[in-house]
Coordinates of C-alpha atoms and ligand atoms in Angstrom, one line a residue:
X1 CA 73.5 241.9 23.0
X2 CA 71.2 238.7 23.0
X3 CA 68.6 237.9 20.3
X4 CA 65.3 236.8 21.4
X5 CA 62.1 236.4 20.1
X6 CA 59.4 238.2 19.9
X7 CA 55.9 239.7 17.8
X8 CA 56.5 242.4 15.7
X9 CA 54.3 245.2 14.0
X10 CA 56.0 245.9 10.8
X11 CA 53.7 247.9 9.6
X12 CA 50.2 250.5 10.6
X13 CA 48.6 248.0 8.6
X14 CA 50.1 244.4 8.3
X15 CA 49.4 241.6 10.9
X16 CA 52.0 241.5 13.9
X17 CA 54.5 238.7 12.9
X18 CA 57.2 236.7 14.3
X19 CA 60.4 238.3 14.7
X20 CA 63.6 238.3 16.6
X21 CA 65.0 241.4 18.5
X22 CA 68.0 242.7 20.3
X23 CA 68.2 243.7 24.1
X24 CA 71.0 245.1 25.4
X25 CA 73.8 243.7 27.5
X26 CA 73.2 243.9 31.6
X27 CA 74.5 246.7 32.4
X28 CA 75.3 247.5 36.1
X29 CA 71.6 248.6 36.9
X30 CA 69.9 246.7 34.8
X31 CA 67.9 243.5 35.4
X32 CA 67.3 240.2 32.8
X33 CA 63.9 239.5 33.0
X34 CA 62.4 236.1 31.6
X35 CA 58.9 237.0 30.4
X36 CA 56.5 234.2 31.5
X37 CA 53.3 236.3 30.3
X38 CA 52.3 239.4 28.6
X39 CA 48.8 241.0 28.4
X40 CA 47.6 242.5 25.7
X41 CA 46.4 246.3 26.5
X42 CA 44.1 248.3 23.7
X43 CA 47.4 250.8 23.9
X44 CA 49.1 248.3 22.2
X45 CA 46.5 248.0 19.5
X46 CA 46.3 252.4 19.6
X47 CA 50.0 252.5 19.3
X48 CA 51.0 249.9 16.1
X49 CA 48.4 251.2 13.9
X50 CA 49.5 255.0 14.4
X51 CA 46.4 256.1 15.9
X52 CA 48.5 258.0 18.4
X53 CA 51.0 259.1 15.5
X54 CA 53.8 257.3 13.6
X55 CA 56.0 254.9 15.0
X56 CA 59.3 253.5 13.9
X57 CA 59.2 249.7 12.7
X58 CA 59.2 247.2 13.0
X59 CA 57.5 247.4 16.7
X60 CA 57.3 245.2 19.2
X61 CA 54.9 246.3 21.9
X62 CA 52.9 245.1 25.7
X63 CA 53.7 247.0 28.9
X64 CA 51.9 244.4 31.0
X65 CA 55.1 242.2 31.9
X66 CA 55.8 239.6 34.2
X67 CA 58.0 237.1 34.7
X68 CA 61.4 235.9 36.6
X69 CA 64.5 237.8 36.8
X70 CA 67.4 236.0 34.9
X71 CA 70.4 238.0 36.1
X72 CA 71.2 241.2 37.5
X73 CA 73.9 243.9 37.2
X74 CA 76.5 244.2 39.1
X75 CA 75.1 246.9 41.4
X76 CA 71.8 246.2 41.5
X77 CA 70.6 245.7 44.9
X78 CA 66.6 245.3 44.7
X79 CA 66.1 242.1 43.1
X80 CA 67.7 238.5 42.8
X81 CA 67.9 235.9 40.3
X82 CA 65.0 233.9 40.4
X83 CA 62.6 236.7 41.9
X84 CA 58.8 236.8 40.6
X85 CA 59.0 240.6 39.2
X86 CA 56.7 243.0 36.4
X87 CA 57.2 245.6 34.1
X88 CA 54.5 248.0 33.3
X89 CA 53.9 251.2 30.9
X90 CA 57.9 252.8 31.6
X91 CA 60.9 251.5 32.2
X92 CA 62.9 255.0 32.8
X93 CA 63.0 258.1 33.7
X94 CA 65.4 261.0 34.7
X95 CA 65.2 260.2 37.9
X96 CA 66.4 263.3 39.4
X97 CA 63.4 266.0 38.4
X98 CA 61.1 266.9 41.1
X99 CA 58.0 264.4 39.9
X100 CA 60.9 261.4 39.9
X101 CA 61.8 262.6 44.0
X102 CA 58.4 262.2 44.4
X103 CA 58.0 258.8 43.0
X104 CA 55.3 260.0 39.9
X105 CA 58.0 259.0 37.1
X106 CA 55.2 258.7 34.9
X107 CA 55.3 262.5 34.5
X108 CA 58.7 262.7 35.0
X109 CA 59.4 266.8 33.9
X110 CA 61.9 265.6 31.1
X111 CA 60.0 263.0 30.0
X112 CA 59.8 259.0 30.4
X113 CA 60.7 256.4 28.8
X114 CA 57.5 254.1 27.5
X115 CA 58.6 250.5 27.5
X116 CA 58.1 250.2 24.0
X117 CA 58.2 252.7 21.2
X118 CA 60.1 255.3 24.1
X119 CA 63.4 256.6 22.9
X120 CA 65.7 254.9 25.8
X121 CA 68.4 256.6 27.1
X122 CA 71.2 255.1 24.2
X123 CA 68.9 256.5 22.2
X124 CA 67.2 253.4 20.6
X125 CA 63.6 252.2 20.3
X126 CA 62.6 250.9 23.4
X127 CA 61.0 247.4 22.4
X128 CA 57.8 245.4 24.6
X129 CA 57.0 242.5 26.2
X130 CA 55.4 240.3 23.1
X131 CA 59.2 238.7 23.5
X132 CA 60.7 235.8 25.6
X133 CA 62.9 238.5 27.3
X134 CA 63.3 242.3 28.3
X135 CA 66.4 244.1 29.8
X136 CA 65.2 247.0 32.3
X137 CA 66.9 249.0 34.8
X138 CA 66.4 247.7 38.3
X139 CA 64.3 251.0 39.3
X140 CA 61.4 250.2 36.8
X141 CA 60.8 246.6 37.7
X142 CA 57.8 245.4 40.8
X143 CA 57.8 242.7 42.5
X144 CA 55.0 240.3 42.2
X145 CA 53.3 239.1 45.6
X146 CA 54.0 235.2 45.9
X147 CA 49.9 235.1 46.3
X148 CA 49.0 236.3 42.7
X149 CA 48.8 233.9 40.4
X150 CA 51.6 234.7 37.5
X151 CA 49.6 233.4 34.5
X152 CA 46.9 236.3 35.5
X153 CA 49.0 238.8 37.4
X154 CA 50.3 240.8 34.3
X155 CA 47.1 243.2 33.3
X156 CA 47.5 244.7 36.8
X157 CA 50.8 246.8 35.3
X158 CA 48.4 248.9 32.9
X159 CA 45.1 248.2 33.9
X160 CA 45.3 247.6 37.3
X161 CA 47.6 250.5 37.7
X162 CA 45.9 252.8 35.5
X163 CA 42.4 252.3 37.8
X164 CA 44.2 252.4 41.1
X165 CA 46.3 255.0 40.8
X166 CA 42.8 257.7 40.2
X167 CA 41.6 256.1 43.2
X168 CA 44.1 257.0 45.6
X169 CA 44.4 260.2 44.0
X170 CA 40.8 261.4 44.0
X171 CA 40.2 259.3 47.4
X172 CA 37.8 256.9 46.6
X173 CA 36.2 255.1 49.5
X174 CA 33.5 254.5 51.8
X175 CA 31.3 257.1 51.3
X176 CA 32.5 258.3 47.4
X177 CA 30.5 257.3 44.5
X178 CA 32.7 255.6 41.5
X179 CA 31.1 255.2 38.0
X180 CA 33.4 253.2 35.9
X181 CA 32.9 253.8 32.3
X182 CA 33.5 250.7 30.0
X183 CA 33.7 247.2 31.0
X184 CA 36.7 246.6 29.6
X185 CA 40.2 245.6 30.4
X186 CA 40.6 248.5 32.3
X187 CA 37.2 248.9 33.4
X188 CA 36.8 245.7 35.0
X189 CA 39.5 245.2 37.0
X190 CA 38.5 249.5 38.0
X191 CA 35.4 247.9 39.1
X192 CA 37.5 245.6 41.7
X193 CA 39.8 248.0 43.2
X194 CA 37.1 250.6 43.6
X195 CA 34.7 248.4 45.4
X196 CA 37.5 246.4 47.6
X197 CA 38.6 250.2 48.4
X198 CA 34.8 250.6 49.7
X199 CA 33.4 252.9 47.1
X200 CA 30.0 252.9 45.5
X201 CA 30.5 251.2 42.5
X202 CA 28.3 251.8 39.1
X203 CA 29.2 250.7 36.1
X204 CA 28.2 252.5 33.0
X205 CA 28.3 250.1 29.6
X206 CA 26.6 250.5 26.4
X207 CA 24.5 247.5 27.0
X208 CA 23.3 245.5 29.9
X209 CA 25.8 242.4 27.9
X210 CA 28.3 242.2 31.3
X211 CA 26.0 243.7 33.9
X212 CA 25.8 239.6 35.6
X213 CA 29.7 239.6 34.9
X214 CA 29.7 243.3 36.7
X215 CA 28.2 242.5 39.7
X216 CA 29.8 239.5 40.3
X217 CA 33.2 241.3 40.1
X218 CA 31.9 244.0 42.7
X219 CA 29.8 246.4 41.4
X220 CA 26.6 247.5 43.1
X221 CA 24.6 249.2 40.0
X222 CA 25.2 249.0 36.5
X223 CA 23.8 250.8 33.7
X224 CA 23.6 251.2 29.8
X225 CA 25.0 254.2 27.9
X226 CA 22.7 253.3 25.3
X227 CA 19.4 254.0 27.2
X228 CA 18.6 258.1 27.2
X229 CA 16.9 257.6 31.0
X230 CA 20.3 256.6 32.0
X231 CA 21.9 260.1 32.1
X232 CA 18.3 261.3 33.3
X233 CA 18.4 259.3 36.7
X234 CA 21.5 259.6 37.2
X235 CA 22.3 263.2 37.0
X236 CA 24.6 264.8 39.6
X237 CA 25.0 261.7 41.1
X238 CA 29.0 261.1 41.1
X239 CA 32.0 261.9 42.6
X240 CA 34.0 260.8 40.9
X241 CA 33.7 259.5 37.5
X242 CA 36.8 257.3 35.6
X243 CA 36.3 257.1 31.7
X244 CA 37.7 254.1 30.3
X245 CA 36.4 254.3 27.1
X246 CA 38.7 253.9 23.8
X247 CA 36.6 255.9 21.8
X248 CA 35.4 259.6 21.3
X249 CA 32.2 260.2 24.1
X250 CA 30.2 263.3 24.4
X251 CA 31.6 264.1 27.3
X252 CA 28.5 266.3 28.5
X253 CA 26.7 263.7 29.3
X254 CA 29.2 262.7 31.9
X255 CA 30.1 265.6 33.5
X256 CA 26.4 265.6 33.8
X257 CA 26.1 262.6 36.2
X258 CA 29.1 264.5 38.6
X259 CA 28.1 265.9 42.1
X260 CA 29.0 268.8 42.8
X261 CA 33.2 269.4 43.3
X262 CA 33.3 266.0 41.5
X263 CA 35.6 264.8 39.2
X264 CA 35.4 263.1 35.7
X265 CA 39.0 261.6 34.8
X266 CA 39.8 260.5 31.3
X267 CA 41.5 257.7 31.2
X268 CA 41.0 256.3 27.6
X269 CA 42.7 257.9 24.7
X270 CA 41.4 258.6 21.6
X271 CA 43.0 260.6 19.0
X272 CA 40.4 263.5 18.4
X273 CA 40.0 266.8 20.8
X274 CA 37.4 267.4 24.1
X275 CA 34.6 269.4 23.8
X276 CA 33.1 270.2 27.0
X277 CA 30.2 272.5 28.0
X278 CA 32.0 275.6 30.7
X279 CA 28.7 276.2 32.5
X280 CA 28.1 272.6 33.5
X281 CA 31.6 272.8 35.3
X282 CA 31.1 276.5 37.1
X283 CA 28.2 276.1 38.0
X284 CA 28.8 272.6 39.9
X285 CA 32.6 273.4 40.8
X286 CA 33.0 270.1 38.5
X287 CA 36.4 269.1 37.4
X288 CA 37.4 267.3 34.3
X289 CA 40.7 265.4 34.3
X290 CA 43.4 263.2 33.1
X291 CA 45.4 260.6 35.1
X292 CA 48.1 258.5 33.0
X293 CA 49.1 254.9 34.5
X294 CA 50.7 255.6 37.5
X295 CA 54.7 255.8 39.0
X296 CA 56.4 252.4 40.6
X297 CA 55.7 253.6 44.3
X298 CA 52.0 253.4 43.4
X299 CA 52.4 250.5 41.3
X300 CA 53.9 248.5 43.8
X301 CA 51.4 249.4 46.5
X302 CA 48.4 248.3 44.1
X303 CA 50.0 245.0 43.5
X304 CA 50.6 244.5 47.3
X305 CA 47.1 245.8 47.7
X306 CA 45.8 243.1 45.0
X307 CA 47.4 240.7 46.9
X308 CA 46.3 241.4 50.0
X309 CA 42.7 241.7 48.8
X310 CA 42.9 238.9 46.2
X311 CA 42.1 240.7 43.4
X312 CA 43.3 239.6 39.9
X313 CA 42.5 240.2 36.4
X314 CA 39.8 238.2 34.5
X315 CA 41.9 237.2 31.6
X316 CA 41.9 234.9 28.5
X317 CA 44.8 232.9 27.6
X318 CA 46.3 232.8 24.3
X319 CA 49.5 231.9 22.3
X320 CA 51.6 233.9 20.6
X321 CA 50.3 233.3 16.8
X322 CA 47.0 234.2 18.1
X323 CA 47.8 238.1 18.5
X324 CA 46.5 239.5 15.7
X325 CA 43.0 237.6 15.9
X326 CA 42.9 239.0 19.4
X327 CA 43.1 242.6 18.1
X328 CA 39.7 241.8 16.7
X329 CA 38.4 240.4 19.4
X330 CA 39.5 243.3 21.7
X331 CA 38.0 245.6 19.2
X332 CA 35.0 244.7 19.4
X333 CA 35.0 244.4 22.8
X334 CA 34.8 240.3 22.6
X335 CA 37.3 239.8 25.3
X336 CA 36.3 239.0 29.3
X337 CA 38.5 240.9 29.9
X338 CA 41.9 240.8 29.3
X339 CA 44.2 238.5 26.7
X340 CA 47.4 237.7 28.1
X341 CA 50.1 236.1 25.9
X342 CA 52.0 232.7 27.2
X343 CA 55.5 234.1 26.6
X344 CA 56.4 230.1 25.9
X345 CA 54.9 230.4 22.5
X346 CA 57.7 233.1 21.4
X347 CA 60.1 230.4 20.5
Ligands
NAP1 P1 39.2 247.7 26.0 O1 39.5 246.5 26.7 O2 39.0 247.7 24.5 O3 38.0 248.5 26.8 C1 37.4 249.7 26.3 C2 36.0 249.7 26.7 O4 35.4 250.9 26.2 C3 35.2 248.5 26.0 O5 35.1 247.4 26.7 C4 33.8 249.2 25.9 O6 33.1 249.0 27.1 C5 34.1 250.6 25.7 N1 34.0 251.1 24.3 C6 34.8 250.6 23.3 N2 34.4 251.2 22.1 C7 33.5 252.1 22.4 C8 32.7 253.1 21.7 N3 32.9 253.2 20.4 N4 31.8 253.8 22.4 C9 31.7 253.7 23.7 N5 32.3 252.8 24.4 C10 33.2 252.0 23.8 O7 40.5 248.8 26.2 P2 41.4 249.0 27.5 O8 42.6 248.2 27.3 O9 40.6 248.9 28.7 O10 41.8 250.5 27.2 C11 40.9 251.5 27.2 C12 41.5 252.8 26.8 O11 42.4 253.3 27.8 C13 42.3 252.8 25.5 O12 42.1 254.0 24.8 C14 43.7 252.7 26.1 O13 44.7 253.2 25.1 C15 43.6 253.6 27.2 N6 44.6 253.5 28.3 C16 45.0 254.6 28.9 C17 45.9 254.5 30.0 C18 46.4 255.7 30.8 O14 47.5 255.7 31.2 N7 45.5 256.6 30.9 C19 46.5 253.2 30.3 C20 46.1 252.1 29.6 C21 45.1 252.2 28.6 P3 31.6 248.6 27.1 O15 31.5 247.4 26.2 O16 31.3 248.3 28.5 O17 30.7 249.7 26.6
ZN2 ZN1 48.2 249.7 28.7

């Protein structure tokens, strides 16, 4: 066991506060990971305050992980000490179902372990990346292109991930029209990899606040959720349609803008049940789906893709002590776009 430091929720309601952890000896597998930076995903923010039900504390969270690998087991054959290498949203899996074969270990058929608040396979809490260190098995770490820049690299794990993978999946390209919804951490970097995939890009906000930052980062229209004429002029206009948004939606409206046979796919997560309207979808052949981050073949062909088409995360960022102010900040969506934490400032 080693002790390291880290940012801890100890409670649904207290501040995150400095605290010191355990990880777990290097087993054979496993890889030593120095964390140089963590972003700071709304997840994080979902998951310490119980919104997606209670957690065991105290909690340390982040799933956005990079950093240098510090040793190695004994058998592990993919990575070397010294390596430029990520962690995002699991770090295991059975391995052996079919959806693990297949490289989708994110819906692994007996379940994956989340990098932090998972139950890991010795059967305690797994613990995140707010820390100056993370043991993972070799299987569940990326490697980082040389190209990206470290400090801004990490968001791409979730966010990055979490965008791309829909992409691939519902073939966005030239030709398809993406709506992103939510210029947010997710959102924005969405906006990115949809338009350096060659898609039609629009993004829907709830103001015209980020349409300049927008359109710089590669969309081609950009509207507000807030204006009624919105869903009028742009009905039926989508194929596919990737909800970002943290918060309940009427999702109607949305599956109102789809073309026909398009697709709306839910990517936020708020607590509360969907409502949608049956006729809307029959009568259009619309579909309304989910998509959760994304498995490590995908994960590692979206960072090679972000390196090939320099794309990387707008991000702000911050030290350690500064966590829970950021949780404000994110909350009310005052963040352009994503906070990353300078893993330094855990000692
Ligand atoms: P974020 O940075 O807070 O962005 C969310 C965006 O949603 C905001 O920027 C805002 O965009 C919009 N929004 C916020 N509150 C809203 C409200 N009340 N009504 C309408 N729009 C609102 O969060 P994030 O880190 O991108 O994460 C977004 C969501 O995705 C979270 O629920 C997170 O847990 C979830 N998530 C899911 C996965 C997955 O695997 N599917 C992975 C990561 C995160 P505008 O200001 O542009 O309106
Ligand atoms: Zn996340």
């Amino acid at each position: 066991m080693r002790t390291v430091n880290a940012y801890a929720a100890v409670s649904a309601t207290d501040p995150l506060e400095p605290a010191t952890i355990e990880r777990r000896e290097v087993g054979p597998h496993d890889v030593l990971i120095d964390i140089a930076y963590a972003g700071v995903c709304h997840s994080d923010i979902h998951t310490v305050r119980g919104e997606w039900g209670p957690i065991a504390y105290p909690q340390v969270v982040g799933h956005e992980i990079v950093g240098h690998v510090a040793e190695v087991g004994s058998a592990v054959t993919t990575h070397q000490v010294g390596d430029r290498v990520g962690v995002g949203c699991q770090s295991g899996s059975c391995g052996e179902c079919e959806q693990c074969a297949k490289g989708e270990e994110v819906y692994c058929l007996k379940g994956n372990t989340q990098t932090y608040a998972g139950v890991d396979a010795d059967g305690t809490i797994t613990q995140g990346g707010y820390s100056q260190a993370i043991v993972v098995n070799e299987r569940f770490v990326l490697k980082v292109p040389e190209s990206l820049d470290l400090a801004k690299v990490a968001p791409l794990l979730c966010a990055g991930v979490t965008l791309f993978s829909p992409l691939k999946h519902w073939k966005a390209g030239p030709g398809t029209k993406v709506a992103i919804v939510g210029m947010g951490g997710l959102g924005h970097v969405g906006v990115k990899l949809a338009h350096a995939l060659g898609a039609e890009v629009t993004v829907l906000s709830r103001t015209l606040a980020k349409q300049e930052d927008g359109l710089k980062l590669g969309a081609d229209h950009y509207y507000a959720t807030n204006e009624p004429a919105t869903f009028e002029k742009l009905a039926g206009e989508f194929d596919l349609i990737l909800n970002t948004v943290s918060a309940q939606l009427d999702y109607n409206q949305y599956v109102n803008l789809l073309a026909v046979d398009g697709t709306l796919v839910i990517l936020g997560a708020p607590s509360e049940p969907v409502a949608v309207d049956a006729i809307s979808l029959i009568a259009n052949r619309r579909s309304i789906a989910g998509s959760a981050n994304g498995g490590i073949p995908v994960t590692q062909e979206m960072l090679d893709f972000c390196a090939e088409h320099n794309i990387l995360p707008e991000t702000e960022q911050i030290n350690a002590a500064y966590i829970n102010e950021a949780y404000e900040r994110v909350l009310s969506s005052d963040v352009r776009y994503r906070f990353v934490i300078d893993a330094k400032t855990f000692a």
